[in-house]
Amino acid sequence: LAAQSFLVQSWHPALPERTVQVHCWFLSALLAFWLAFGPACRLLERTVTSLERACALLLLCSSLPWLAVAFPACLGGDPEWYRAHRTGASGTSLDLAVAFLKFHPLCYLHVFVYGMCLARTRQLALAADAARGESGSAPLRRLVAAAASHGASVGLTGLLLLFSLPALRPVGFKLSARLSVLLPLQGLLLFGLCTSHAAPASALPPDPLARLCSRAPDRSLGEVAYAQYVVHMLVIAAWPTPRLGLVDLALFFLLLLPLSYLCARLITRPAAQLWVRLSGPARAAA
């Protein structure tokens, strides 16, 4: 409980699966990347100065998750070797290795770098577009423009197929997908969605899905969604039946959504307002 309170539970493999809310390991991992964001952003701007470098770094980051599958395969082992681990167990080296891969922030560093590099790629692409194609190779510029024009639709379609058809699942999907072997499709989705319908004429053309999603819902839905993420496992743990039928599912959401709304109004929003008041003088001084 103490480790979770200070968001450090993801740093030791014996802790995340024994905390009160296991899924909050993600917030623990995000904290490290939030602290590293400024220096990493400045480093990326200094070193990734062309579309070629940006695309090479994207390719490297999207290849790294496959190592969790490639190493056991090269050694003649089972690509689903992680199945021997049981949730909460930490008595063997295999248990610790699986927990490390599942939760430790270092195992998601490539995702952090990939996301920042994706933003840098878009920045460089817009700069090349504004310069009327004077920077970067023409084929690469066309490839990036195609990703911006159709990436969201292609990425979402690919993800829906992978999650819907068992035959398309990647090898060792319970671990490999967690480590983001699907980064190329996820990156296409994000890249396309970041194309604004209100961009100037010189900008990359928007993805049709981006235009569809450009009408943002009410901001309060985002607050409720975050609260729902935090409390849904508590509701699942307290639910009297292990499996949910249609009626149970409806009742589940009838409990979860009002509870999430109350948490957002009574905890999340006041905490955010308090943070703004306390950090306001520091920001003004800076």
PDB file of C-alpha atoms in Angstrom:
ATOM      1  CA  LEU A   1       0.000   0.000   0.000  1.00  0.00           C
ATOM      2  CA  ALA A   2       2.877   2.383   0.815  1.00  0.00           C
ATOM      3  CA  ALA A   3       4.566   1.647  -2.531  1.00  0.00           C
ATOM      4  CA  GLN A   4       1.330   2.301  -4.394  1.00  0.00           C
ATOM      5  CA  SER A   5       0.732   5.523  -2.468  1.00  0.00           C
ATOM      6  CA  PHE A   6       4.039   6.917  -3.772  1.00  0.00           C
ATOM      7  CA  LEU A   7       3.635   5.362  -7.252  1.00  0.00           C
ATOM      8  CA  VAL A   8       6.812   3.285  -7.052  1.00  0.00           C
ATOM      9  CA  GLN A   9       5.258  -0.197  -7.198  1.00  0.00           C
ATOM     10  CA  SER A  10       6.222  -0.828 -10.832  1.00  0.00           C
ATOM     11  CA  TRP A  11       9.947  -0.601 -10.056  1.00  0.00           C
ATOM     12  CA  HIS A  12      10.184  -3.894  -8.137  1.00  0.00           C
ATOM     13  CA  PRO A  13       8.780  -7.042  -9.788  1.00  0.00           C
ATOM     14  CA  ALA A  14       7.494  -8.464  -6.503  1.00  0.00           C
ATOM     15  CA  LEU A  15       5.199  -5.497  -5.806  1.00  0.00           C
ATOM     16  CA  PRO A  16       2.786  -4.687  -8.684  1.00  0.00           C
ATOM     17  CA  GLU A  17       0.655  -7.840  -8.526  1.00  0.00           C
ATOM     18  CA  ARG A  18       0.263  -7.558  -4.741  1.00  0.00           C
ATOM     19  CA  THR A  19      -1.007  -3.983  -4.565  1.00  0.00           C
ATOM     20  CA  VAL A  20      -4.597  -3.002  -3.827  1.00  0.00           C
ATOM     21  CA  GLN A  21      -5.241  -1.856  -7.396  1.00  0.00           C
ATOM     22  CA  VAL A  22      -2.974  -3.836  -9.707  1.00  0.00           C
ATOM     23  CA  HIS A  23      -3.904  -1.876 -12.824  1.00  0.00           C
ATOM     24  CA  CYS A  24      -2.551   1.340 -11.280  1.00  0.00           C
ATOM     25  CA  TRP A  25       0.971   0.083 -11.997  1.00  0.00           C
ATOM     26  CA  PHE A  26       0.540   2.039 -15.214  1.00  0.00           C
ATOM     27  CA  LEU A  27       0.407   5.326 -13.318  1.00  0.00           C
ATOM     28  CA  SER A  28       3.614   4.348 -11.527  1.00  0.00           C
ATOM     29  CA  ALA A  29       5.353   3.750 -14.855  1.00  0.00           C
ATOM     30  CA  LEU A  30       3.956   6.959 -16.347  1.00  0.00           C
ATOM     31  CA  LEU A  31       5.373   9.024 -13.500  1.00  0.00           C
ATOM     32  CA  ALA A  32       8.936   8.239 -14.571  1.00  0.00           C
ATOM     33  CA  PHE A  33       8.226   9.209 -18.172  1.00  0.00           C
ATOM     34  CA  TRP A  34       6.410  12.362 -17.096  1.00  0.00           C
ATOM     35  CA  LEU A  35       9.508  13.436 -15.166  1.00  0.00           C
ATOM     36  CA  ALA A  36      11.738  12.595 -18.150  1.00  0.00           C
ATOM     37  CA  PHE A  37       9.559  14.306 -20.734  1.00  0.00           C
ATOM     38  CA  GLY A  38      11.286  17.708 -20.823  1.00  0.00           C
ATOM     39  CA  PRO A  39      14.893  16.483 -21.135  1.00  0.00           C
ATOM     40  CA  ALA A  40      13.870  13.744 -23.588  1.00  0.00           C
ATOM     41  CA  CYS A  41      12.002  16.248 -25.745  1.00  0.00           C
ATOM     42  CA  ARG A  42      15.010  18.569 -25.936  1.00  0.00           C
ATOM     43  CA  LEU A  43      17.327  15.659 -26.736  1.00  0.00           C
ATOM     44  CA  LEU A  44      15.019  14.461 -29.500  1.00  0.00           C
ATOM     45  CA  GLU A  45      14.837  17.917 -31.068  1.00  0.00           C
ATOM     46  CA  ARG A  46      18.634  18.134 -31.148  1.00  0.00           C
ATOM     47  CA  THR A  47      19.293  14.658 -32.524  1.00  0.00           C
ATOM     48  CA  VAL A  48      16.312  13.792 -34.735  1.00  0.00           C
ATOM     49  CA  THR A  49      16.631  16.496 -37.366  1.00  0.00           C
ATOM     50  CA  SER A  50      15.309  14.736 -40.466  1.00  0.00           C
ATOM     51  CA  LEU A  51      12.479  12.469 -41.524  1.00  0.00           C
ATOM     52  CA  GLU A  52      15.002   9.748 -42.276  1.00  0.00           C
ATOM     53  CA  ARG A  53      16.287   9.718 -38.702  1.00  0.00           C
ATOM     54  CA  ALA A  54      12.782   9.891 -37.282  1.00  0.00           C
ATOM     55  CA  CYS A  55      11.544   6.940 -39.341  1.00  0.00           C
ATOM     56  CA  ALA A  56      14.657   4.914 -38.492  1.00  0.00           C
ATOM     57  CA  LEU A  57      14.052   5.489 -34.781  1.00  0.00           C
ATOM     58  CA  LEU A  58      10.375   4.531 -35.160  1.00  0.00           C
ATOM     59  CA  LEU A  59      11.419   1.300 -36.875  1.00  0.00           C
ATOM     60  CA  LEU A  60      13.908   0.502 -34.097  1.00  0.00           C
ATOM     61  CA  CYS A  61      11.373   1.111 -31.320  1.00  0.00           C
ATOM     62  CA  SER A  62       8.692  -0.996 -33.018  1.00  0.00           C
ATOM     63  CA  SER A  63      11.165  -3.885 -33.443  1.00  0.00           C
ATOM     64  CA  LEU A  64      12.273  -4.118 -29.799  1.00  0.00           C
ATOM     65  CA  PRO A  65       9.103  -5.799 -28.390  1.00  0.00           C
ATOM     66  CA  TRP A  66       9.669  -8.799 -30.655  1.00  0.00           C
ATOM     67  CA  LEU A  67      12.791  -9.676 -28.679  1.00  0.00           C
ATOM     68  CA  ALA A  68      10.553 -11.142 -25.946  1.00  0.00           C
ATOM     69  CA  VAL A  69       9.340 -13.646 -28.539  1.00  0.00           C
ATOM     70  CA  ALA A  70      12.507 -14.026 -30.621  1.00  0.00           C
ATOM     71  CA  PHE A  71      14.853 -15.001 -27.781  1.00  0.00           C
ATOM     72  CA  PRO A  72      12.818 -18.022 -26.571  1.00  0.00           C
ATOM     73  CA  ALA A  73      12.244 -19.101 -30.185  1.00  0.00           C
ATOM     74  CA  CYS A  74      15.978 -18.907 -31.008  1.00  0.00           C
ATOM     75  CA  LEU A  75      16.746 -21.004 -27.933  1.00  0.00           C
ATOM     76  CA  GLY A  76      14.169 -23.589 -28.946  1.00  0.00           C
ATOM     77  CA  GLY A  77      11.816 -22.650 -26.126  1.00  0.00           C
ATOM     78  CA  ASP A  78       8.091 -22.074 -25.916  1.00  0.00           C
ATOM     79  CA  PRO A  79       7.055 -18.592 -27.187  1.00  0.00           C
ATOM     80  CA  GLU A  80       4.393 -18.632 -24.464  1.00  0.00           C
ATOM     81  CA  TRP A  81       6.904 -19.395 -21.710  1.00  0.00           C
ATOM     82  CA  TYR A  82       5.336 -16.732 -19.485  1.00  0.00           C
ATOM     83  CA  ARG A  83       2.233 -18.901 -18.891  1.00  0.00           C
ATOM     84  CA  ALA A  84       4.041 -20.743 -16.085  1.00  0.00           C
ATOM     85  CA  HIS A  85       3.792 -17.568 -14.016  1.00  0.00           C
ATOM     86  CA  ARG A  86       0.867 -17.180 -11.628  1.00  0.00           C
ATOM     87  CA  THR A  87      -0.400 -13.771 -10.598  1.00  0.00           C
ATOM     88  CA  GLY A  88       1.208 -12.639  -7.357  1.00  0.00           C
ATOM     89  CA  ALA A  89       3.919 -15.316  -7.390  1.00  0.00           C
ATOM     90  CA  SER A  90       7.528 -14.145  -7.013  1.00  0.00           C
ATOM     91  CA  GLY A  91       9.314 -17.261  -5.785  1.00  0.00           C
ATOM     92  CA  THR A  92      11.211 -18.140  -8.966  1.00  0.00           C
ATOM     93  CA  SER A  93      13.370 -16.306 -11.479  1.00  0.00           C
ATOM     94  CA  LEU A  94      10.676 -16.910 -14.102  1.00  0.00           C
ATOM     95  CA  ASP A  95       8.065 -15.205 -11.908  1.00  0.00           C
ATOM     96  CA  LEU A  96      10.322 -12.192 -11.422  1.00  0.00           C
ATOM     97  CA  ALA A  97      11.213 -12.056 -15.128  1.00  0.00           C
ATOM     98  CA  VAL A  98       7.550 -12.093 -16.197  1.00  0.00           C
ATOM     99  CA  ALA A  99       6.601  -9.449 -13.633  1.00  0.00           C
ATOM    100  CA  PHE A 100       9.563  -7.316 -14.714  1.00  0.00           C
ATOM    101  CA  LEU A 101       8.518  -7.469 -18.364  1.00  0.00           C
ATOM    102  CA  LYS A 102       4.888  -6.783 -17.501  1.00  0.00           C
ATOM    103  CA  PHE A 103       5.356  -3.828 -15.193  1.00  0.00           C
ATOM    104  CA  HIS A 104       8.816  -2.248 -15.098  1.00  0.00           C
ATOM    105  CA  PRO A 105       9.045   1.211 -16.749  1.00  0.00           C
ATOM    106  CA  LEU A 106      12.264   0.239 -18.552  1.00  0.00           C
ATOM    107  CA  CYS A 107      10.253  -2.316 -20.537  1.00  0.00           C
ATOM    108  CA  TYR A 108       8.100   0.512 -21.882  1.00  0.00           C
ATOM    109  CA  LEU A 109      10.848   3.001 -22.622  1.00  0.00           C
ATOM    110  CA  HIS A 110      10.578   2.166 -26.326  1.00  0.00           C
ATOM    111  CA  VAL A 111       6.882   3.105 -26.240  1.00  0.00           C
ATOM    112  CA  PHE A 112       7.713   6.464 -24.658  1.00  0.00           C
ATOM    113  CA  VAL A 113      10.419   7.151 -27.251  1.00  0.00           C
ATOM    114  CA  TYR A 114       8.147   5.937 -30.064  1.00  0.00           C
ATOM    115  CA  GLY A 115       5.387   8.350 -29.070  1.00  0.00           C
ATOM    116  CA  MET A 116       7.738  11.311 -28.842  1.00  0.00           C
ATOM    117  CA  CYS A 117       9.377  10.367 -32.126  1.00  0.00           C
ATOM    118  CA  LEU A 118       5.969  10.086 -33.756  1.00  0.00           C
ATOM    119  CA  ALA A 119       5.245  13.672 -32.711  1.00  0.00           C
ATOM    120  CA  ARG A 120       8.677  14.722 -33.985  1.00  0.00           C
ATOM    121  CA  THR A 121       7.956  12.994 -37.303  1.00  0.00           C
ATOM    122  CA  ARG A 122       4.778  14.997 -37.699  1.00  0.00           C
ATOM    123  CA  GLN A 123       6.619  18.192 -36.801  1.00  0.00           C
ATOM    124  CA  LEU A 124       9.301  17.491 -39.420  1.00  0.00           C
ATOM    125  CA  ALA A 125       6.693  16.504 -41.999  1.00  0.00           C
ATOM    126  CA  LEU A 126       4.798  19.760 -41.529  1.00  0.00           C
ATOM    127  CA  ALA A 127       8.065  21.690 -41.764  1.00  0.00           C
ATOM    128  CA  ALA A 128       8.935  19.895 -45.003  1.00  0.00           C
ATOM    129  CA  ASP A 129       5.449  20.602 -46.320  1.00  0.00           C
ATOM    130  CA  ALA A 130       5.775  24.295 -45.442  1.00  0.00           C
ATOM    131  CA  ALA A 131       9.151  24.343 -47.210  1.00  0.00           C
ATOM    132  CA  ARG A 132       7.405  22.847 -50.255  1.00  0.00           C
ATOM    133  CA  GLY A 133       9.316  19.603 -50.193  1.00  0.00           C
ATOM    134  CA  GLU A 134      12.805  20.993 -49.934  1.00  0.00           C
ATOM    135  CA  SER A 135      13.766  18.735 -46.965  1.00  0.00           C
ATOM    136  CA  GLY A 136      13.690  14.939 -46.801  1.00  0.00           C
ATOM    137  CA  SER A 137      13.513  12.449 -49.642  1.00  0.00           C
ATOM    138  CA  ALA A 138      10.436  12.597 -51.877  1.00  0.00           C
ATOM    139  CA  PRO A 139       9.414   8.910 -51.380  1.00  0.00           C
ATOM    140  CA  LEU A 140       9.657   9.278 -47.603  1.00  0.00           C
ATOM    141  CA  ARG A 141       7.615  12.478 -47.668  1.00  0.00           C
ATOM    142  CA  ARG A 142       4.936  10.723 -49.714  1.00  0.00           C
ATOM    143  CA  LEU A 143       4.930   7.804 -47.265  1.00  0.00           C
ATOM    144  CA  VAL A 144       4.485  10.139 -44.293  1.00  0.00           C
ATOM    145  CA  ALA A 145       1.759  12.055 -46.130  1.00  0.00           C
ATOM    146  CA  ALA A 146      -0.056   8.776 -46.842  1.00  0.00           C
ATOM    147  CA  ALA A 147       0.191   7.826 -43.165  1.00  0.00           C
ATOM    148  CA  ALA A 148      -1.328  11.179 -42.228  1.00  0.00           C
ATOM    149  CA  SER A 149      -4.091  10.873 -44.837  1.00  0.00           C
ATOM    150  CA  HIS A 150      -5.117   7.278 -44.159  1.00  0.00           C
ATOM    151  CA  GLY A 151      -3.181   6.116 -41.085  1.00  0.00           C
ATOM    152  CA  ALA A 152      -6.042   6.349 -38.575  1.00  0.00           C
ATOM    153  CA  SER A 153      -8.413   4.326 -40.744  1.00  0.00           C
ATOM    154  CA  VAL A 154      -5.772   1.720 -41.626  1.00  0.00           C
ATOM    155  CA  GLY A 155      -4.487   1.472 -38.054  1.00  0.00           C
ATOM    156  CA  LEU A 156      -7.930   1.104 -36.496  1.00  0.00           C
ATOM    157  CA  THR A 157      -8.986  -1.489 -39.087  1.00  0.00           C
ATOM    158  CA  GLY A 158      -5.837  -3.518 -38.441  1.00  0.00           C
ATOM    159  CA  LEU A 159      -6.295  -3.394 -34.674  1.00  0.00           C
ATOM    160  CA  LEU A 160      -9.958  -4.411 -34.925  1.00  0.00           C
ATOM    161  CA  LEU A 161      -9.010  -7.402 -37.086  1.00  0.00           C
ATOM    162  CA  LEU A 162      -6.227  -8.480 -34.736  1.00  0.00           C
ATOM    163  CA  PHE A 163      -8.460  -8.261 -31.676  1.00  0.00           C
ATOM    164  CA  SER A 164     -11.416  -9.925 -33.402  1.00  0.00           C
ATOM    165  CA  LEU A 165      -9.798 -12.838 -35.252  1.00  0.00           C
ATOM    166  CA  PRO A 166      -7.801 -15.307 -33.102  1.00  0.00           C
ATOM    167  CA  ALA A 167      -5.901 -16.531 -36.170  1.00  0.00           C
ATOM    168  CA  LEU A 168      -4.296 -13.095 -36.551  1.00  0.00           C
ATOM    169  CA  ARG A 169      -3.027 -12.830 -32.986  1.00  0.00           C
ATOM    170  CA  PRO A 170       0.730 -12.246 -32.731  1.00  0.00           C
ATOM    171  CA  VAL A 171       2.950 -14.964 -31.281  1.00  0.00           C
ATOM    172  CA  GLY A 172       2.883 -14.970 -27.482  1.00  0.00           C
ATOM    173  CA  PHE A 173       0.228 -12.277 -27.688  1.00  0.00           C
ATOM    174  CA  LYS A 174      -0.463 -12.009 -23.938  1.00  0.00           C
ATOM    175  CA  LEU A 175       3.056 -10.692 -23.397  1.00  0.00           C
ATOM    176  CA  SER A 176       4.079  -9.440 -26.834  1.00  0.00           C
ATOM    177  CA  ALA A 177       0.965  -7.279 -27.259  1.00  0.00           C
ATOM    178  CA  ARG A 178       1.489  -5.882 -23.769  1.00  0.00           C
ATOM    179  CA  LEU A 179       5.040  -4.942 -24.745  1.00  0.00           C
ATOM    180  CA  SER A 180       3.574  -3.210 -27.819  1.00  0.00           C
ATOM    181  CA  VAL A 181       4.311  -5.351 -30.845  1.00  0.00           C
ATOM    182  CA  LEU A 182       1.302  -3.531 -32.280  1.00  0.00           C
ATOM    183  CA  LEU A 183       3.095  -0.179 -32.172  1.00  0.00           C
ATOM    184  CA  PRO A 184       3.058   0.309 -35.988  1.00  0.00           C
ATOM    185  CA  LEU A 185      -0.738   0.063 -36.118  1.00  0.00           C
ATOM    186  CA  GLN A 186      -1.158   2.127 -32.959  1.00  0.00           C
ATOM    187  CA  GLY A 187       1.249   4.700 -34.370  1.00  0.00           C
ATOM    188  CA  LEU A 188      -0.691   4.911 -37.633  1.00  0.00           C
ATOM    189  CA  LEU A 189      -3.888   5.457 -35.672  1.00  0.00           C
ATOM    190  CA  LEU A 190      -2.379   8.272 -33.604  1.00  0.00           C
ATOM    191  CA  PHE A 191      -0.612   9.870 -36.559  1.00  0.00           C
ATOM    192  CA  GLY A 192      -3.813  10.023 -38.566  1.00  0.00           C
ATOM    193  CA  LEU A 193      -5.900  11.298 -35.665  1.00  0.00           C
ATOM    194  CA  CYS A 194      -3.421  14.116 -35.021  1.00  0.00           C
ATOM    195  CA  THR A 195      -4.117  15.581 -38.449  1.00  0.00           C
ATOM    196  CA  SER A 196      -6.444  18.506 -37.851  1.00  0.00           C
ATOM    197  CA  HIS A 197      -9.320  19.232 -40.233  1.00  0.00           C
ATOM    198  CA  ALA A 198      -8.634  22.926 -39.595  1.00  0.00           C
ATOM    199  CA  ALA A 199      -4.970  22.753 -40.704  1.00  0.00           C
ATOM    200  CA  PRO A 200      -3.757  25.267 -43.332  1.00  0.00           C
ATOM    201  CA  ALA A 201      -3.703  24.335 -46.975  1.00  0.00           C
ATOM    202  CA  SER A 202       0.015  23.548 -46.845  1.00  0.00           C
ATOM    203  CA  ALA A 203      -0.474  20.953 -44.080  1.00  0.00           C
ATOM    204  CA  LEU A 204      -0.924  17.221 -44.523  1.00  0.00           C
ATOM    205  CA  PRO A 205      -4.447  16.203 -45.589  1.00  0.00           C
ATOM    206  CA  PRO A 206      -6.622  14.880 -42.755  1.00  0.00           C
ATOM    207  CA  ASP A 207      -7.635  11.268 -42.287  1.00  0.00           C
ATOM    208  CA  PRO A 208     -11.401  10.637 -42.706  1.00  0.00           C
ATOM    209  CA  LEU A 209     -11.497   9.094 -39.231  1.00  0.00           C
ATOM    210  CA  ALA A 210      -9.753  12.198 -37.868  1.00  0.00           C
ATOM    211  CA  ARG A 211     -12.519  14.362 -39.306  1.00  0.00           C
ATOM    212  CA  LEU A 212     -15.107  12.088 -37.710  1.00  0.00           C
ATOM    213  CA  CYS A 213     -13.381  12.282 -34.320  1.00  0.00           C
ATOM    214  CA  SER A 214     -12.624  16.005 -34.489  1.00  0.00           C
ATOM    215  CA  ARG A 215     -15.887  16.887 -32.781  1.00  0.00           C
ATOM    216  CA  ALA A 216     -14.677  16.566 -29.204  1.00  0.00           C
ATOM    217  CA  PRO A 217     -17.209  15.418 -26.571  1.00  0.00           C
ATOM    218  CA  ASP A 218     -17.796  17.300 -23.373  1.00  0.00           C
ATOM    219  CA  ARG A 219     -14.653  17.594 -21.227  1.00  0.00           C
ATOM    220  CA  SER A 220     -16.396  16.051 -18.230  1.00  0.00           C
ATOM    221  CA  LEU A 221     -16.510  12.697 -20.062  1.00  0.00           C
ATOM    222  CA  GLY A 222     -12.724  12.570 -19.858  1.00  0.00           C
ATOM    223  CA  GLU A 223     -12.813  13.131 -16.113  1.00  0.00           C
ATOM    224  CA  VAL A 224     -15.358  10.337 -15.689  1.00  0.00           C
ATOM    225  CA  ALA A 225     -13.316   8.028 -17.938  1.00  0.00           C
ATOM    226  CA  TYR A 226     -10.223   8.468 -15.772  1.00  0.00           C
ATOM    227  CA  ALA A 227     -12.200   7.835 -12.586  1.00  0.00           C
ATOM    228  CA  GLN A 228     -13.712   4.757 -14.215  1.00  0.00           C
ATOM    229  CA  TYR A 229     -10.220   3.456 -14.984  1.00  0.00           C
ATOM    230  CA  VAL A 230      -9.201   3.875 -11.352  1.00  0.00           C
ATOM    231  CA  VAL A 231     -12.271   2.319  -9.681  1.00  0.00           C
ATOM    232  CA  HIS A 232     -13.444  -0.366 -12.105  1.00  0.00           C
ATOM    233  CA  MET A 233     -11.231  -3.085 -10.617  1.00  0.00           C
ATOM    234  CA  LEU A 234     -12.666  -2.381  -7.177  1.00  0.00           C
ATOM    235  CA  VAL A 235     -16.168  -2.864  -8.559  1.00  0.00           C
ATOM    236  CA  ILE A 236     -15.094  -6.095 -10.243  1.00  0.00           C
ATOM    237  CA  ALA A 237     -13.555  -7.363  -6.995  1.00  0.00           C
ATOM    238  CA  ALA A 238     -16.730  -6.547  -5.077  1.00  0.00           C
ATOM    239  CA  TRP A 239     -19.077  -8.047  -7.673  1.00  0.00           C
ATOM    240  CA  PRO A 240     -20.852 -11.140  -6.256  1.00  0.00           C
ATOM    241  CA  THR A 241     -20.610 -13.332  -9.388  1.00  0.00           C
ATOM    242  CA  PRO A 242     -17.380 -14.329 -11.174  1.00  0.00           C
ATOM    243  CA  ARG A 243     -18.925 -14.092 -14.659  1.00  0.00           C
ATOM    244  CA  LEU A 244     -21.151 -11.394 -16.113  1.00  0.00           C
ATOM    245  CA  GLY A 245     -24.212 -12.195 -18.198  1.00  0.00           C
ATOM    246  CA  LEU A 246     -26.054  -9.500 -20.126  1.00  0.00           C
ATOM    247  CA  VAL A 247     -28.186  -8.524 -17.127  1.00  0.00           C
ATOM    248  CA  ASP A 248     -25.156  -8.545 -14.816  1.00  0.00           C
ATOM    249  CA  LEU A 249     -23.228  -6.447 -17.328  1.00  0.00           C
ATOM    250  CA  ALA A 250     -25.981  -3.842 -17.442  1.00  0.00           C
ATOM    251  CA  LEU A 251     -26.135  -3.719 -13.643  1.00  0.00           C
ATOM    252  CA  PHE A 252     -22.357  -3.527 -13.493  1.00  0.00           C
ATOM    253  CA  PHE A 253     -22.288  -0.352 -15.583  1.00  0.00           C
ATOM    254  CA  LEU A 254     -25.271   1.069 -13.735  1.00  0.00           C
ATOM    255  CA  LEU A 255     -23.081   0.890 -10.618  1.00  0.00           C
ATOM    256  CA  LEU A 256     -19.737   1.762 -12.210  1.00  0.00           C
ATOM    257  CA  LEU A 257     -20.732   4.891 -14.141  1.00  0.00           C
ATOM    258  CA  PRO A 258     -22.437   6.789 -11.278  1.00  0.00           C
ATOM    259  CA  LEU A 259     -19.580   5.791  -8.952  1.00  0.00           C
ATOM    260  CA  SER A 260     -17.053   7.070 -11.492  1.00  0.00           C
ATOM    261  CA  TYR A 261     -18.987  10.322 -11.836  1.00  0.00           C
ATOM    262  CA  LEU A 262     -19.021  10.830  -8.064  1.00  0.00           C
ATOM    263  CA  CYS A 263     -15.290  10.129  -7.830  1.00  0.00           C
ATOM    264  CA  ALA A 264     -14.621  12.618 -10.634  1.00  0.00           C
ATOM    265  CA  ARG A 265     -16.707  15.344  -8.995  1.00  0.00           C
ATOM    266  CA  LEU A 266     -15.719  14.747  -5.378  1.00  0.00           C
ATOM    267  CA  ILE A 267     -12.056  13.697  -5.733  1.00  0.00           C
ATOM    268  CA  THR A 268     -10.486  14.275  -9.167  1.00  0.00           C
ATOM    269  CA  ARG A 269     -11.795  17.776  -9.868  1.00  0.00           C
ATOM    270  CA  PRO A 270     -11.157  19.205  -6.359  1.00  0.00           C
ATOM    271  CA  ALA A 271      -7.672  17.661  -6.367  1.00  0.00           C
ATOM    272  CA  ALA A 272      -6.917  19.244  -9.745  1.00  0.00           C
ATOM    273  CA  GLN A 273      -8.161  22.636  -8.544  1.00  0.00           C
ATOM    274  CA  LEU A 274      -6.041  22.339  -5.404  1.00  0.00           C
ATOM    275  CA  TRP A 275      -2.984  21.486  -7.501  1.00  0.00           C
ATOM    276  CA  VAL A 276      -3.561  24.541  -9.700  1.00  0.00           C
ATOM    277  CA  ARG A 277      -3.850  26.819  -6.660  1.00  0.00           C
ATOM    278  CA  LEU A 278      -0.742  25.406  -4.988  1.00  0.00           C
ATOM    279  CA  SER A 279       1.408  25.353  -8.106  1.00  0.00           C
ATOM    280  CA  GLY A 280       0.208  28.714  -9.423  1.00  0.00           C
ATOM    281  CA  PRO A 281       2.771  30.836  -7.498  1.00  0.00           C
ATOM    282  CA  ALA A 282       5.596  28.506  -8.550  1.00  0.00           C
ATOM    283  CA  ARG A 283       4.580  28.702 -12.209  1.00  0.00           C
ATOM    284  CA  ALA A 284       4.286  32.491 -11.988  1.00  0.00           C
ATOM    285  CA  ALA A 285       7.784  32.736 -10.464  1.00  0.00           C
ATOM    286  CA  ALA A 286       9.194  30.526 -13.205  1.00  0.00           C
TER     287      ALA A 286
END
